[in-house]
JSON list of C-alpha atoms in Angstrom, two decimals:
[
{"chain": "A", "resi": 1, "resn": "MET", "atom": "CA", "xyz": [13.13, -10.73, -16.79]},
{"chain": "A", "resi": 2, "resn": "GLY", "atom": "CA", "xyz": [11.91, -10.62, -13.36]},
{"chain": "A", "resi": 3, "resn": "ALA", "atom": "CA", "xyz": [12.49, -8.69, -10.13]},
{"chain": "A", "resi": 4, "resn": "VAL", "atom": "CA", "xyz": [11.26, -8.83, -6.43]},
{"chain": "A", "resi": 5, "resn": "PHE", "atom": "CA", "xyz": [10.85, -5.53, -4.61]},
{"chain": "A", "resi": 6, "resn": "HIS", "atom": "CA", "xyz": [10.81, -5.23, -0.98]},
{"chain": "A", "resi": 7, "resn": "THR", "atom": "CA", "xyz": [7.79, -3.10, 0.30]},
{"chain": "A", "resi": 8, "resn": "ASP", "atom": "CA", "xyz": [6.13, -2.44, 3.68]},
{"chain": "A", "resi": 9, "resn": "ASP", "atom": "CA", "xyz": [3.81, -5.15, 2.77]},
{"chain": "A", "resi": 10, "resn": "GLY", "atom": "CA", "xyz": [6.27, -7.83, 2.01]},
{"chain": "A", "resi": 11, "resn": "ASP", "atom": "CA", "xyz": [8.01, -8.96, -1.13]},
{"chain": "A", "resi": 12, "resn": "LYS", "atom": "CA", "xyz": [6.28, -8.24, -4.41]},
{"chain": "A", "resi": 13, "resn": "ARG", "atom": "CA", "xyz": [7.14, -9.86, -7.77]},
{"chain": "A", "resi": 14, "resn": "VAL", "atom": "CA", "xyz": [7.15, -8.21, -11.25]},
{"chain": "A", "resi": 15, "resn": "VAL", "atom": "CA", "xyz": [7.89, -10.40, -14.36]},
{"chain": "A", "resi": 16, "resn": "LEU", "atom": "CA", "xyz": [8.38, -9.11, -17.75]},
{"chain": "A", "resi": 17, "resn": "GLU", "atom": "CA", "xyz": [8.36, -11.61, -20.53]},
{"chain": "A", "resi": 18, "resn": "ASN", "atom": "CA", "xyz": [8.49, -11.80, -24.49]},
{"chain": "A", "resi": 19, "resn": "ASN", "atom": "CA", "xyz": [6.15, -14.56, -25.72]},
{"chain": "A", "resi": 20, "resn": "TRP", "atom": "CA", "xyz": [8.02, -14.35, -29.09]},
{"chain": "A", "resi": 21, "resn": "ASP", "atom": "CA", "xyz": [4.93, -13.15, -30.86]},
{"chain": "A", "resi": 22, "resn": "ASP", "atom": "CA", "xyz": [6.36, -9.64, -30.89]},
{"chain": "A", "resi": 23, "resn": "LYS", "atom": "CA", "xyz": [4.51, -8.95, -27.61]},
{"chain": "A", "resi": 24, "resn": "VAL", "atom": "CA", "xyz": [6.52, -7.99, -24.60]},
{"chain": "A", "resi": 25, "resn": "GLY", "atom": "CA", "xyz": [4.64, -7.24, -21.31]},
{"chain": "A", "resi": 26, "resn": "LEU", "atom": "CA", "xyz": [4.21, -7.73, -17.69]},
{"chain": "A", "resi": 27, "resn": "THR", "atom": "CA", "xyz": [2.96, -11.44, -17.00]},
{"chain": "A", "resi": 28, "resn": "VAL", "atom": "CA", "xyz": [3.15, -10.90, -13.17]},
{"chain": "A", "resi": 29, "resn": "ASP", "atom": "CA", "xyz": [2.68, -7.61, -11.34]},
{"chain": "A", "resi": 30, "resn": "GLU", "atom": "CA", "xyz": [2.09, -7.87, -7.67]},
{"chain": "A", "resi": 31, "resn": "MET", "atom": "CA", "xyz": [3.03, -4.14, -7.06]},
{"chain": "A", "resi": 32, "resn": "PRO", "atom": "CA", "xyz": [0.29, -2.00, -5.44]},
{"chain": "A", "resi": 33, "resn": "VAL", "atom": "CA", "xyz": [-1.63, 0.02, -7.77]},
{"chain": "A", "resi": 34, "resn": "ASP", "atom": "CA", "xyz": [-0.38, 3.46, -6.28]},
{"chain": "A", "resi": 35, "resn": "ILE", "atom": "CA", "xyz": [3.20, 2.44, -7.50]},
{"chain": "A", "resi": 36, "resn": "ILE", "atom": "CA", "xyz": [2.22, 0.66, -10.75]},
{"chain": "A", "resi": 37, "resn": "SER", "atom": "CA", "xyz": [4.80, 2.87, -12.52]},
{"chain": "A", "resi": 38, "resn": "ALA", "atom": "CA", "xyz": [7.71, 1.78, -10.30]},
{"chain": "A", "resi": 39, "resn": "SER", "atom": "CA", "xyz": [9.11, 0.07, -13.26]},
{"chain": "A", "resi": 40, "resn": "THR", "atom": "CA", "xyz": [8.96, 0.43, -17.01]},
{"chain": "A", "resi": 41, "resn": "PHE", "atom": "CA", "xyz": [10.40, -1.37, -20.15]},
{"chain": "A", "resi": 42, "resn": "ILE", "atom": "CA", "xyz": [11.75, 0.39, -23.33]},
{"chain": "A", "resi": 43, "resn": "ASP", "atom": "CA", "xyz": [11.54, -1.73, -26.57]},
{"chain": "A", "resi": 44, "resn": "ALA", "atom": "CA", "xyz": [13.50, 0.51, -28.96]},
{"chain": "A", "resi": 45, "resn": "ASP", "atom": "CA", "xyz": [13.82, -2.27, -31.41]},
{"chain": "A", "resi": 46, "resn": "LYS", "atom": "CA", "xyz": [10.01, -2.32, -32.32]},
{"chain": "A", "resi": 47, "resn": "PRO", "atom": "CA", "xyz": [9.30, -0.83, -35.62]},
{"chain": "A", "resi": 48, "resn": "ASN", "atom": "CA", "xyz": [6.14, 0.70, -34.50]},
{"chain": "A", "resi": 49, "resn": "ASN", "atom": "CA", "xyz": [8.15, 2.90, -32.01]},
{"chain": "A", "resi": 50, "resn": "MET", "atom": "CA", "xyz": [10.31, 4.47, -34.86]},
{"chain": "A", "resi": 51, "resn": "PHE", "atom": "CA", "xyz": [7.60, 6.12, -36.92]},
{"chain": "A", "resi": 52, "resn": "SER", "atom": "CA", "xyz": [8.19, 9.54, -35.23]},
{"chain": "A", "resi": 53, "resn": "PHE", "atom": "CA", "xyz": [10.57, 11.35, -32.86]},
{"chain": "A", "resi": 54, "resn": "GLN", "atom": "CA", "xyz": [9.47, 13.32, -29.96]},
{"chain": "A", "resi": 55, "resn": "ILE", "atom": "CA", "xyz": [11.32, 14.83, -27.02]},
{"chain": "A", "resi": 56, "resn": "TYR", "atom": "CA", "xyz": [9.97, 17.31, -24.27]},
{"chain": "A", "resi": 57, "resn": "ALA", "atom": "CA", "xyz": [11.44, 20.80, -24.73]},
{"chain": "A", "resi": 58, "resn": "GLU", "atom": "CA", "xyz": [12.48, 20.75, -21.11]},
{"chain": "A", "resi": 59, "resn": "ASP", "atom": "CA", "xyz": [14.72, 17.68, -21.75]},
{"chain": "A", "resi": 60, "resn": "ARG", "atom": "CA", "xyz": [16.49, 19.38, -24.65]},
{"chain": "A", "resi": 61, "resn": "GLU", "atom": "CA", "xyz": [19.95, 19.90, -23.07]},
{"chain": "A", "resi": 62, "resn": "LYS", "atom": "CA", "xyz": [20.15, 16.52, -21.40]},
{"chain": "A", "resi": 63, "resn": "PHE", "atom": "CA", "xyz": [19.02, 14.68, -24.41]},
{"chain": "A", "resi": 64, "resn": "LEU", "atom": "CA", "xyz": [21.55, 16.46, -26.65]},
{"chain": "A", "resi": 65, "resn": "ASP", "atom": "CA", "xyz": [24.25, 15.71, -24.22]},
{"chain": "A", "resi": 66, "resn": "ILE", "atom": "CA", "xyz": [23.69, 12.01, -24.23]},
{"chain": "A", "resi": 67, "resn": "ALA", "atom": "CA", "xyz": [23.03, 12.01, -28.01]},
{"chain": "A", "resi": 68, "resn": "LYS", "atom": "CA", "xyz": [26.36, 13.46, -29.00]},
{"chain": "A", "resi": 69, "resn": "VAL", "atom": "CA", "xyz": [28.23, 10.94, -26.71]},
{"chain": "A", "resi": 70, "resn": "VAL", "atom": "CA", "xyz": [26.24, 8.02, -28.18]},
{"chain": "A", "resi": 71, "resn": "TYR", "atom": "CA", "xyz": [26.17, 9.04, -32.02]},
{"chain": "A", "resi": 72, "resn": "GLY", "atom": "CA", "xyz": [29.78, 10.78, -31.80]},
{"chain": "A", "resi": 73, "resn": "PHE", "atom": "CA", "xyz": [28.43, 13.58, -34.06]},
{"chain": "A", "resi": 74, "resn": "GLU", "atom": "CA", "xyz": [26.93, 17.04, -33.55]},
{"chain": "A", "resi": 75, "resn": "CYS", "atom": "CA", "xyz": [23.30, 16.82, -32.72]},
{"chain": "A", "resi": 76, "resn": "GLU", "atom": "CA", "xyz": [20.34, 19.35, -32.76]},
{"chain": "A", "resi": 77, "resn": "LEU", "atom": "CA", "xyz": [16.64, 19.75, -32.11]},
{"chain": "A", "resi": 78, "resn": "PRO", "atom": "CA", "xyz": [15.60, 22.31, -34.71]},
{"chain": "A", "resi": 79, "resn": "LYS", "atom": "CA", "xyz": [13.62, 25.31, -33.37]},
{"chain": "A", "resi": 80, "resn": "GLU", "atom": "CA", "xyz": [11.29, 24.96, -36.28]},
{"chain": "A", "resi": 81, "resn": "SER", "atom": "CA", "xyz": [10.28, 21.40, -34.99]},
{"chain": "A", "resi": 82, "resn": "MET", "atom": "CA", "xyz": [9.06, 22.89, -31.61]},
{"chain": "A", "resi": 83, "resn": "VAL", "atom": "CA", "xyz": [5.35, 22.09, -31.08]},
{"chain": "A", "resi": 84, "resn": "SER", "atom": "CA", "xyz": [2.88, 22.88, -28.36]},
{"chain": "A", "resi": 85, "resn": "GLU", "atom": "CA", "xyz": [0.07, 20.54, -27.71]},
{"chain": "A", "resi": 86, "resn": "PHE", "atom": "CA", "xyz": [-2.35, 19.67, -24.91]},
{"chain": "A", "resi": 87, "resn": "ASP", "atom": "CA", "xyz": [-1.43, 16.35, -23.29]},
{"chain": "A", "resi": 88, "resn": "PRO", "atom": "CA", "xyz": [-4.43, 14.73, -21.75]},
{"chain": "A", "resi": 89, "resn": "GLN", "atom": "CA", "xyz": [-2.33, 12.40, -19.49]},
{"chain": "A", "resi": 90, "resn": "ALA", "atom": "CA", "xyz": [-0.52, 15.45, -17.94]},
{"chain": "A", "resi": 91, "resn": "GLY", "atom": "CA", "xyz": [-3.62, 17.62, -18.00]},
{"chain": "A", "resi": 92, "resn": "LYS", "atom": "CA", "xyz": [-1.66, 20.59, -19.60]},
{"chain": "A", "resi": 93, "resn": "ARG", "atom": "CA", "xyz": [0.10, 21.92, -22.66]},
{"chain": "A", "resi": 94, "resn": "VAL", "atom": "CA", "xyz": [3.41, 20.53, -23.38]},
{"chain": "A", "resi": 95, "resn": "VAL", "atom": "CA", "xyz": [6.11, 21.83, -25.63]},
{"chain": "A", "resi": 96, "resn": "PHE", "atom": "CA", "xyz": [8.30, 19.17, -27.37]},
{"chain": "A", "resi": 97, "resn": "TYR", "atom": "CA", "xyz": [10.47, 18.87, -30.59]},
{"chain": "A", "resi": 98, "resn": "ASN", "atom": "CA", "xyz": [9.32, 16.32, -33.28]},
{"chain": "A", "resi": 99, "resn": "ASP", "atom": "CA", "xyz": [12.59, 16.35, -35.29]},
{"chain": "A", "resi": 100, "resn": "PHE", "atom": "CA", "xyz": [16.17, 15.37, -34.47]},
{"chain": "A", "resi": 101, "resn": "VAL", "atom": "CA", "xyz": [19.26, 16.29, -36.78]},
{"chain": "A", "resi": 102, "resn": "ILE", "atom": "CA", "xyz": [22.60, 14.73, -36.75]},
{"chain": "A", "resi": 103, "resn": "THR", "atom": "CA", "xyz": [25.44, 16.63, -38.61]},
{"chain": "A", "resi": 104, "resn": "LYS", "atom": "CA", "xyz": [27.99, 13.95, -39.74]},
{"chain": "A", "resi": 105, "resn": "TYR", "atom": "CA", "xyz": [31.61, 14.97, -40.27]},
{"chain": "A", "resi": 106, "resn": "GLY", "atom": "CA", "xyz": [30.72, 18.68, -40.02]},
{"chain": "A", "resi": 107, "resn": "ARG", "atom": "CA", "xyz": [29.00, 18.74, -43.25]},
{"chain": "A", "resi": 108, "resn": "ASP", "atom": "CA", "xyz": [26.18, 16.10, -43.82]},
{"chain": "A", "resi": 109, "resn": "THR", "atom": "CA", "xyz": [22.94, 16.98, -42.08]},
{"chain": "A", "resi": 110, "resn": "VAL", "atom": "CA", "xyz": [20.51, 14.12, -41.67]},
{"chain": "A", "resi": 111, "resn": "HIS", "atom": "CA", "xyz": [16.92, 14.65, -40.28]},
{"chain": "A", "resi": 112, "resn": "TYR", "atom": "CA", "xyz": [15.34, 11.82, -38.18]},
{"chain": "A", "resi": 113, "resn": "LYS", "atom": "CA", "xyz": [13.00, 10.68, -41.10]},
{"chain": "A", "resi": 114, "resn": "SER", "atom": "CA", "xyz": [16.11, 10.01, -43.05]},
{"chain": "A", "resi": 115, "resn": "PHE", "atom": "CA", "xyz": [18.00, 8.12, -40.34]},
{"chain": "A", "resi": 116, "resn": "SER", "atom": "CA", "xyz": [19.07, 4.56, -40.86]},
{"chain": "A", "resi": 117, "resn": "ASP", "atom": "CA", "xyz": [16.81, 2.05, -38.85]},
{"chain": "A", "resi": 118, "resn": "GLY", "atom": "CA", "xyz": [19.77, 1.63, -36.44]},
{"chain": "A", "resi": 119, "resn": "GLU", "atom": "CA", "xyz": [19.94, 5.51, -36.05]},
{"chain": "A", "resi": 120, "resn": "LYS", "atom": "CA", "xyz": [16.18, 5.56, -35.30]},
{"chain": "A", "resi": 121, "resn": "LYS", "atom": "CA", "xyz": [16.49, 2.92, -32.84]},
{"chain": "A", "resi": 122, "resn": "ILE", "atom": "CA", "xyz": [19.07, 4.78, -30.85]},
{"chain": "A", "resi": 123, "resn": "ALA", "atom": "CA", "xyz": [17.13, 7.87, -30.94]},
{"chain": "A", "resi": 124, "resn": "THR", "atom": "CA", "xyz": [13.95, 6.01, -29.77]},
{"chain": "A", "resi": 125, "resn": "LEU", "atom": "CA", "xyz": [15.88, 4.46, -26.84]},
{"chain": "A", "resi": 126, "resn": "LEU", "atom": "CA", "xyz": [17.32, 7.73, -25.74]},
{"chain": "A", "resi": 127, "resn": "SER", "atom": "CA", "xyz": [14.04, 9.92, -26.20]},
{"chain": "A", "resi": 128, "resn": "THR", "atom": "CA", "xyz": [12.04, 7.06, -24.46]},
{"chain": "A", "resi": 129, "resn": "MET", "atom": "CA", "xyz": [14.31, 6.97, -21.67]},
{"chain": "A", "resi": 130, "resn": "PHE", "atom": "CA", "xyz": [13.55, 10.70, -20.87]},
{"chain": "A", "resi": 131, "resn": "LYS", "atom": "CA", "xyz": [9.72, 10.02, -21.15]},
{"chain": "A", "resi": 132, "resn": "LYS", "atom": "CA", "xyz": [9.68, 6.91, -19.01]},
{"chain": "A", "resi": 133, "resn": "PHE", "atom": "CA", "xyz": [12.03, 8.21, -16.36]},
{"chain": "A", "resi": 134, "resn": "ARG", "atom": "CA", "xyz": [9.56, 10.71, -15.28]},
{"chain": "A", "resi": 135, "resn": "ASP", "atom": "CA", "xyz": [7.29, 8.03, -13.83]},
{"chain": "A", "resi": 136, "resn": "ALA", "atom": "CA", "xyz": [9.64, 5.07, -13.06]},
{"chain": "A", "resi": 137, "resn": "ASP", "atom": "CA", "xyz": [12.15, 4.45, -10.42]},
{"chain": "A", "resi": 138, "resn": "ILE", "atom": "CA", "xyz": [13.41, 1.31, -12.26]},
{"chain": "A", "resi": 139, "resn": "LEU", "atom": "CA", "xyz": [14.18, 1.02, -15.79]},
{"chain": "A", "resi": 140, "resn": "LEU", "atom": "CA", "xyz": [14.33, -2.32, -17.76]},
{"chain": "A", "resi": 141, "resn": "VAL", "atom": "CA", "xyz": [16.23, -2.08, -21.14]},
{"chain": "A", "resi": 142, "resn": "ASP", "atom": "CA", "xyz": [16.90, -5.13, -23.40]},
{"chain": "A", "resi": 143, "resn": "ASN", "atom": "CA", "xyz": [20.09, -4.95, -25.35]},
{"chain": "A", "resi": 144, "resn": "ILE", "atom": "CA", "xyz": [21.09, -1.47, -24.06]},
{"chain": "A", "resi": 145, "resn": "GLU", "atom": "CA", "xyz": [24.15, -1.42, -26.50]},
{"chain": "A", "resi": 146, "resn": "MET", "atom": "CA", "xyz": [22.10, -2.29, -29.66]},
{"chain": "A", "resi": 147, "resn": "HIS", "atom": "CA", "xyz": [23.16, -0.32, -32.74]},
{"chain": "A", "resi": 148, "resn": "ILE", "atom": "CA", "xyz": [25.62, 1.78, -30.83]},
{"chain": "A", "resi": 149, "resn": "TYR", "atom": "CA", "xyz": [29.29, 1.76, -31.92]},
{"chain": "A", "resi": 150, "resn": "PHE", "atom": "CA", "xyz": [31.11, -0.46, -29.48]},
{"chain": "A", "resi": 151, "resn": "LYS", "atom": "CA", "xyz": [33.56, 2.19, -28.56]},
{"chain": "A", "resi": 152, "resn": "ARG", "atom": "CA", "xyz": [30.67, 4.10, -27.15]},
{"chain": "A", "resi": 153, "resn": "HIS", "atom": "CA", "xyz": [29.03, 1.32, -25.00]},
{"chain": "A", "resi": 154, "resn": "MET", "atom": "CA", "xyz": [30.71, 2.52, -21.71]},
{"chain": "A", "resi": 155, "resn": "ALA", "atom": "CA", "xyz": [30.15, 6.08, -22.42]},
{"chain": "A", "resi": 156, "resn": "LEU", "atom": "CA", "xyz": [26.45, 5.53, -22.86]},
{"chain": "A", "resi": 157, "resn": "LEU", "atom": "CA", "xyz": [26.26, 3.87, -19.30]},
{"chain": "A", "resi": 158, "resn": "LYS", "atom": "CA", "xyz": [28.36, 6.51, -17.83]},
{"chain": "A", "resi": 159, "resn": "LYS", "atom": "CA", "xyz": [26.11, 9.28, -19.29]},
{"chain": "A", "resi": 160, "resn": "ILE", "atom": "CA", "xyz": [22.96, 7.53, -18.11]},
{"chain": "A", "resi": 161, "resn": "GLU", "atom": "CA", "xyz": [24.35, 7.15, -14.44]},
{"chain": "A", "resi": 162, "resn": "GLU", "atom": "CA", "xyz": [25.32, 10.89, -14.54]},
{"chain": "A", "resi": 163, "resn": "LEU", "atom": "CA", "xyz": [21.88, 12.14, -15.99]},
{"chain": "A", "resi": 164, "resn": "PHE", "atom": "CA", "xyz": [19.71, 9.80, -13.97]},
{"chain": "A", "resi": 165, "resn": "PRO", "atom": "CA", "xyz": [21.54, 9.16, -10.49]},
{"chain": "A", "resi": 166, "resn": "ASN", "atom": "CA", "xyz": [18.34, 8.22, -8.66]},
{"chain": "A", "resi": 167, "resn": "THR", "atom": "CA", "xyz": [17.05, 5.49, -11.27]},
{"chain": "A", "resi": 168, "resn": "GLN", "atom": "CA", "xyz": [17.95, 1.89, -11.04]},
{"chain": "A", "resi": 169, "resn": "ILE", "atom": "CA", "xyz": [18.80, 0.41, -14.37]},
{"chain": "A", "resi": 170, "resn": "ILE", "atom": "CA", "xyz": [18.28, -3.23, -15.32]},
{"chain": "A", "resi": 171, "resn": "ALA", "atom": "CA", "xyz": [19.79, -4.05, -18.77]},
{"chain": "A", "resi": 172, "resn": "THR", "atom": "CA", "xyz": [20.69, -6.86, -20.83]},
{"chain": "A", "resi": 173, "resn": "THR", "atom": "CA", "xyz": [23.60, -6.83, -23.14]},
{"chain": "A", "resi": 174, "resn": "HIS", "atom": "CA", "xyz": [25.65, -8.94, -25.52]},
{"chain": "A", "resi": 175, "resn": "SER", "atom": "CA", "xyz": [28.44, -6.33, -25.30]},
{"chain": "A", "resi": 176, "resn": "SER", "atom": "CA", "xyz": [31.91, -7.83, -24.36]},
{"chain": "A", "resi": 177, "resn": "ILE", "atom": "CA", "xyz": [33.00, -4.19, -23.69]},
{"chain": "A", "resi": 178, "resn": "ILE", "atom": "CA", "xyz": [30.37, -3.62, -21.12]},
{"chain": "A", "resi": 179, "resn": "VAL", "atom": "CA", "xyz": [31.06, -7.05, -19.53]},
{"chain": "A", "resi": 180, "resn": "GLY", "atom": "CA", "xyz": [34.69, -6.49, -19.30]},
{"chain": "A", "resi": 181, "resn": "GLN", "atom": "CA", "xyz": [34.54, -2.81, -18.16]},
{"chain": "A", "resi": 182, "resn": "MET", "atom": "CA", "xyz": [31.70, -2.82, -15.83]},
{"chain": "A", "resi": 183, "resn": "ASP", "atom": "CA", "xyz": [32.09, -3.39, -12.17]},
{"chain": "A", "resi": 184, "resn": "GLN", "atom": "CA", "xyz": [31.58, -7.11, -11.65]},
{"chain": "A", "resi": 185, "resn": "LYS", "atom": "CA", "xyz": [29.28, -6.63, -8.67]},
{"chain": "A", "resi": 186, "resn": "TYR", "atom": "CA", "xyz": [26.62, -5.24, -11.18]},
{"chain": "A", "resi": 187, "resn": "LEU", "atom": "CA", "xyz": [26.88, -8.22, -13.56]},
{"chain": "A", "resi": 188, "resn": "VAL", "atom": "CA", "xyz": [24.58, -11.17, -13.63]},
{"chain": "A", "resi": 189, "resn": "ASP", "atom": "CA", "xyz": [25.40, -13.96, -16.21]},
{"chain": "A", "resi": 190, "resn": "LEU", "atom": "CA", "xyz": [22.03, -15.37, -17.22]},
{"chain": "A", "resi": 191, "resn": "GLU", "atom": "CA", "xyz": [23.50, -18.37, -18.96]},
{"chain": "A", "resi": 192, "resn": "GLN", "atom": "CA", "xyz": [24.11, -19.97, -15.30]},
{"chain": "A", "resi": 193, "resn": "TYR", "atom": "CA", "xyz": [20.35, -20.03, -14.99]},
{"chain": "A", "resi": 194, "resn": "VAL", "atom": "CA", "xyz": [19.71, -21.83, -18.20]},
{"chain": "A", "resi": 195, "resn": "LYS", "atom": "CA", "xyz": [18.95, -25.59, -17.78]}
]
């Protein structure tokens, strides 16, 4: 996946590749150092990203808003899971939640540690979006609809647009729902570039 960014110093290329050894990363990055965080990639499907859950307390309401839309159930961040720690990157103490609970059908409460892998991958995608959007103007997401019930694919995209109106999202999808309902001017069929 690649992009060309127009800057005052001319066009700059950024290329993200998967070398099929479970390593995804930038192979070309011509962006100036002061805007190195212009784009970021979320890999919610990687097992290492699913060991624990974390969302900043200040993002609580927005996270729960999108989680309810995507999961289709009541969602909560339990008060007892609130933690305060010093964040060396931010240079200050931050407050976050380290548990996420879904109440299915109004009766079955499931904590993050007991989620299915698919449910964990969705939580990873959503929580990572909030962390990464802080620093990036452009978000790259592979298989944005993965593990999400097909009737909620467009609801996810609409909610992302609502919550992050100033962020450009470049996403891949296999969802016929998204391809059929998205404004065609935003779609690129990558098969036309395969030789």
